[in-house]
Amino acid sequence: MTVIKSEFSLALNQVATERGISSDDVISSIEQAIIAAYKKEYSKEEEEIKAKVNQDTGEAKLFKDDKDITPPGFGRIAAQTAKQVILQKIREAEKKTVASHYLSQVGTLVKGRIIRYDGYSASIDIGKAEAILPKEEQMNNYKYQVNDSLIVYLKEISNDKFDNPRIIVSHSHPKLIEELFKREVPEIASGAIEIKKIVREPGERAKIAVASSQSGVDPVGACV
């Protein structure tokens, strides 16, 4: 019985090479998923079932006590299961690749657009990925709406309970003001003026203490 046609090995190797996924990991995941699919369709009892997928041909068999128990016609279910597992592995790899791309941008500003907002957290399209703007990182009096464009502070990248990377951004972090001033005031970007302290009431006001490290440079005047 063939799970996927003769292209199985080529497809598996292509996924492993292009996405950086271990082929052994993919095979193991397919075998576990095939066992789950078998138990759902054919067996409601708790029993020890093993699956074996041939990495070269895609042939899959099910065993119980070393006896082949593969049901006739199970190939279609196994093929669909294998396809779903491979697609899932691709999505997981893409998420990790994208997260790695943004890892070097933590602590900087990114421009995005709100694509979902449920009144609590917002999902922000930041280009190659989707970031999360949690409630605690929002400005209290700002009315967030879908399709709004925002400049946000890329705060961190962390993993959720399923080990999927999450890009967290902030619209209220004091560093957002600091990075905006670096963009707008050349003297701050060059280091001639240093931001000593920022006190911010997001959406209301912000106070910034600045100092000049070069004679003849007015720190307050340059920032106004």
Tab-separated table of C-alpha atoms in Angstrom:
chain	number	residue	atom	x	y	z
A	1	MET	CA	0.000	0.000	0.000
A	2	THR	CA	1.392	3.409	-0.962
A	3	VAL	CA	0.660	6.472	1.154
A	4	ILE	CA	1.875	8.931	-1.427
A	5	LYS	CA	2.814	8.092	-4.998
A	6	SER	CA	6.367	7.537	-6.219
A	7	GLU	CA	7.169	11.227	-5.658
A	8	PHE	CA	7.116	10.653	-1.884
A	9	SER	CA	10.875	10.422	-1.402
A	10	LEU	CA	11.569	13.419	-3.655
A	11	ALA	CA	8.935	15.520	-1.903
A	12	LEU	CA	10.226	14.515	1.525
A	13	ASN	CA	13.816	15.383	0.624
A	14	GLN	CA	12.734	18.676	-0.931
A	15	VAL	CA	10.849	19.681	2.203
A	16	ALA	CA	13.799	18.686	4.374
A	17	THR	CA	16.290	20.640	2.237
A	18	GLU	CA	14.288	23.794	1.537
A	19	ARG	CA	12.633	24.151	4.935
A	20	GLY	CA	15.407	22.820	7.139
A	21	ILE	CA	13.189	20.094	8.591
A	22	SER	CA	14.564	16.703	9.603
A	23	SER	CA	13.143	13.977	7.331
A	24	ASP	CA	13.234	11.558	10.279
A	25	ASP	CA	11.133	14.004	12.282
A	26	VAL	CA	8.590	14.237	9.450
A	27	ILE	CA	8.400	10.429	9.117
A	28	SER	CA	7.960	10.007	12.874
A	29	SER	CA	5.156	12.590	12.907
A	30	ILE	CA	3.450	10.883	9.943
A	31	GLU	CA	3.611	7.510	11.706
A	32	GLN	CA	2.061	8.909	14.887
A	33	ALA	CA	-0.675	10.648	12.895
A	34	ILE	CA	-1.422	7.454	10.928
A	35	ILE	CA	-1.809	5.513	14.183
A	36	ALA	CA	-4.246	8.153	15.459
A	37	ALA	CA	-6.200	8.028	12.176
A	38	TYR	CA	-6.402	4.221	12.342
A	39	LYS	CA	-7.675	4.220	15.930
A	40	LYS	CA	-10.282	6.838	15.076
A	41	GLU	CA	-11.648	4.875	12.111
A	42	TYR	CA	-11.109	1.235	13.050
A	43	SER	CA	-10.422	0.779	16.751
A	44	LYS	CA	-11.971	2.427	19.781
A	45	GLU	CA	-9.993	0.287	22.213
A	46	GLU	CA	-6.719	1.213	23.831
A	47	GLU	CA	-4.189	-1.009	22.114
A	48	GLU	CA	-0.549	-0.727	21.213
A	49	ILE	CA	-0.307	-0.076	17.489
A	50	LYS	CA	2.865	0.670	15.577
A	51	ALA	CA	3.175	2.267	12.154
A	52	LYS	CA	6.052	2.003	9.730
A	53	VAL	CA	6.480	4.339	6.766
A	54	ASN	CA	9.067	3.467	4.141
A	55	GLN	CA	11.109	6.630	3.652
A	56	ASP	CA	11.942	5.728	0.047
A	57	THR	CA	8.578	4.567	-1.295
A	58	GLY	CA	6.039	6.055	1.108
A	59	GLU	CA	4.588	2.614	1.800
A	60	ALA	CA	2.914	2.498	5.210
A	61	LYS	CA	1.914	-0.482	7.313
A	62	LEU	CA	0.308	-0.906	10.717
A	63	PHE	CA	1.388	-3.563	13.184
A	64	LYS	CA	0.021	-5.072	16.375
A	65	ASP	CA	2.217	-7.593	18.192
A	66	ASP	CA	4.434	-7.651	15.070
A	67	LYS	CA	1.447	-8.696	12.931
A	68	ASP	CA	0.449	-6.619	9.892
A	69	ILE	CA	-3.069	-5.307	10.566
A	70	THR	CA	-3.234	-2.712	7.791
A	71	PRO	CA	-6.902	-2.557	6.691
A	72	PRO	CA	-7.758	-2.791	2.983
A	73	GLY	CA	-8.369	0.644	1.522
A	74	PHE	CA	-6.521	2.417	4.336
A	75	GLY	CA	-4.131	3.968	1.812
A	76	ARG	CA	-6.361	6.971	1.072
A	77	ILE	CA	-6.646	7.880	4.761
A	78	ALA	CA	-2.912	7.420	5.249
A	79	ALA	CA	-2.127	9.576	2.201
A	80	GLN	CA	-4.312	12.421	3.445
A	81	THR	CA	-2.769	12.135	6.899
A	82	ALA	CA	0.776	12.263	5.521
A	83	LYS	CA	-0.055	15.319	3.416
A	84	GLN	CA	-1.522	17.144	6.421
A	85	VAL	CA	1.526	16.369	8.562
A	86	ILE	CA	3.956	17.598	5.898
A	87	LEU	CA	1.977	20.825	5.417
A	88	GLN	CA	1.916	21.347	9.181
A	89	LYS	CA	5.680	20.847	9.384
A	90	ILE	CA	6.155	23.369	6.566
A	91	ARG	CA	4.004	25.943	8.385
A	92	GLU	CA	5.921	25.399	11.621
A	93	ALA	CA	9.259	25.789	9.823
A	94	GLU	CA	8.072	28.959	8.082
A	95	LYS	CA	6.976	30.478	11.390
A	96	LYS	CA	10.367	29.777	12.944
A	97	THR	CA	12.190	31.165	9.897
A	98	VAL	CA	10.139	34.360	9.961
A	99	ALA	CA	10.644	34.723	13.715
A	100	SER	CA	14.406	34.389	13.211
A	101	HIS	CA	14.227	37.141	10.574
A	102	TYR	CA	12.680	39.542	13.095
A	103	LEU	CA	14.884	38.475	16.011
A	104	SER	CA	17.550	40.992	14.990
A	105	GLN	CA	14.895	43.734	14.949
A	106	VAL	CA	13.855	43.350	18.588
A	107	GLY	CA	14.207	46.767	20.222
A	108	THR	CA	13.451	48.695	17.023
A	109	LEU	CA	10.372	50.221	15.410
A	110	VAL	CA	8.312	48.450	12.776
A	111	LYS	CA	5.404	49.682	10.722
A	112	GLY	CA	2.277	47.577	10.561
A	113	ARG	CA	-1.428	47.428	9.853
A	114	ILE	CA	-4.165	46.096	12.120
A	115	ILE	CA	-5.769	43.070	10.476
A	116	ARG	CA	-7.803	41.828	13.465
A	117	TYR	CA	-8.985	43.402	16.691
A	118	ASP	CA	-11.306	41.738	19.202
A	119	GLY	CA	-11.453	44.571	21.718
A	120	TYR	CA	-8.667	43.011	23.745
A	121	SER	CA	-5.638	42.170	21.604
A	122	ALA	CA	-4.812	43.194	18.049
A	123	SER	CA	-3.105	41.271	15.262
A	124	ILE	CA	-0.674	43.416	13.293
A	125	ASP	CA	0.596	42.678	9.790
A	126	ILE	CA	4.252	43.770	9.892
A	127	GLY	CA	5.248	42.527	6.452
A	128	LYS	CA	6.576	38.986	6.518
A	129	ALA	CA	4.821	38.050	9.733
A	130	GLU	CA	1.883	38.695	12.000
A	131	ALA	CA	2.594	40.309	15.361
A	132	ILE	CA	0.474	40.519	18.494
A	133	LEU	CA	-0.339	43.788	20.247
A	134	PRO	CA	-1.557	42.688	23.709
A	135	LYS	CA	-3.991	44.749	25.753
A	136	GLU	CA	-1.302	45.742	28.242
A	137	GLU	CA	0.864	47.156	25.430
A	138	GLN	CA	-1.894	49.383	24.007
A	139	MET	CA	-2.614	53.056	24.677
A	140	ASN	CA	-5.665	53.420	26.912
A	141	ASN	CA	-7.472	56.160	25.003
A	142	TYR	CA	-6.545	55.053	21.480
A	143	LYS	CA	-9.376	53.653	19.350
A	144	TYR	CA	-7.891	50.694	17.494
A	145	GLN	CA	-9.615	49.769	14.240
A	146	VAL	CA	-8.964	47.234	11.505
A	147	ASN	CA	-6.811	48.647	8.662
A	148	ASP	CA	-5.272	51.313	10.921
A	149	SER	CA	-1.562	51.836	10.230
A	150	LEU	CA	0.680	51.905	13.296
A	151	ILE	CA	4.320	52.358	14.168
A	152	VAL	CA	5.027	49.957	17.012
A	153	TYR	CA	7.977	48.885	19.125
A	154	LEU	CA	9.096	45.281	18.570
A	155	LYS	CA	9.317	44.220	22.188
A	156	GLU	CA	10.122	40.510	22.132
A	157	ILE	CA	9.771	37.144	20.432
A	158	SER	CA	8.614	34.332	22.695
A	159	ASN	CA	7.075	30.885	22.319
A	160	ASP	CA	3.496	30.020	23.222
A	161	LYS	CA	2.417	26.823	25.018
A	162	PHE	CA	2.576	24.941	21.704
A	163	ASP	CA	6.165	26.130	21.103
A	164	ASN	CA	5.086	28.426	18.262
A	165	PRO	CA	6.979	31.737	18.067
A	166	ARG	CA	4.978	34.876	18.921
A	167	ILE	CA	6.126	38.360	17.912
A	168	ILE	CA	5.040	40.829	20.595
A	169	VAL	CA	4.852	44.544	19.788
A	170	SER	CA	4.029	47.571	21.923
A	171	HIS	CA	2.283	50.867	21.250
A	172	SER	CA	2.883	52.245	24.741
A	173	HIS	CA	6.491	51.305	25.577
A	174	PRO	CA	8.766	54.242	26.551
A	175	LYS	CA	11.314	52.975	24.040
A	176	LEU	CA	8.813	53.774	21.275
A	177	ILE	CA	9.276	57.492	22.001
A	178	GLU	CA	13.046	57.109	22.204
A	179	GLU	CA	13.260	55.348	18.845
A	180	LEU	CA	10.962	57.927	17.229
A	181	PHE	CA	13.228	60.730	18.455
A	182	LYS	CA	16.255	58.898	17.062
A	183	ARG	CA	14.536	58.911	13.687
A	184	GLU	CA	13.552	62.563	13.795
A	185	VAL	CA	16.484	64.193	15.619
A	186	PRO	CA	19.882	63.649	13.938
A	187	GLU	CA	21.765	64.754	17.063
A	188	ILE	CA	20.201	61.907	19.058
A	189	ALA	CA	20.926	59.374	16.326
A	190	SER	CA	24.570	60.493	16.187
A	191	GLY	CA	24.995	60.438	19.968
A	192	ALA	CA	25.558	64.184	20.340
A	193	ILE	CA	22.413	64.313	22.474
A	194	GLU	CA	21.572	61.591	24.961
A	195	ILE	CA	18.107	60.740	26.241
A	196	LYS	CA	18.496	60.393	29.999
A	197	LYS	CA	14.958	59.495	31.004
A	198	ILE	CA	11.473	59.119	29.560
A	199	VAL	CA	8.291	59.327	31.613
A	200	ARG	CA	5.249	58.518	29.554
A	201	GLU	CA	1.506	58.476	30.009
A	202	PRO	CA	0.592	56.663	26.777
A	203	GLY	CA	-1.861	58.653	24.704
A	204	GLU	CA	-1.674	61.630	27.076
A	205	ARG	CA	1.813	63.089	27.360
A	206	ALA	CA	5.485	62.260	27.649
A	207	LYS	CA	8.380	63.953	29.424
A	208	ILE	CA	11.909	63.474	28.161
A	209	ALA	CA	15.137	64.459	29.902
A	210	VAL	CA	17.990	65.069	27.460
A	211	ALA	CA	21.617	66.115	27.768
A	212	SER	CA	24.282	67.177	25.295
A	213	SER	CA	27.695	65.546	25.136
A	214	GLN	CA	29.049	68.211	22.783
A	215	SER	CA	29.615	71.881	23.508
A	216	GLY	CA	27.491	74.264	21.500
A	217	VAL	CA	24.642	71.789	21.041
A	218	ASP	CA	21.371	72.813	22.681
A	219	PRO	CA	19.691	69.508	23.650
A	220	VAL	CA	16.247	70.998	24.269
A	221	GLY	CA	16.274	73.220	21.205
A	222	ALA	CA	17.318	70.354	18.950
A	223	CYS	CA	14.424	68.209	20.148
A	224	VAL	CA	11.697	70.834	19.838
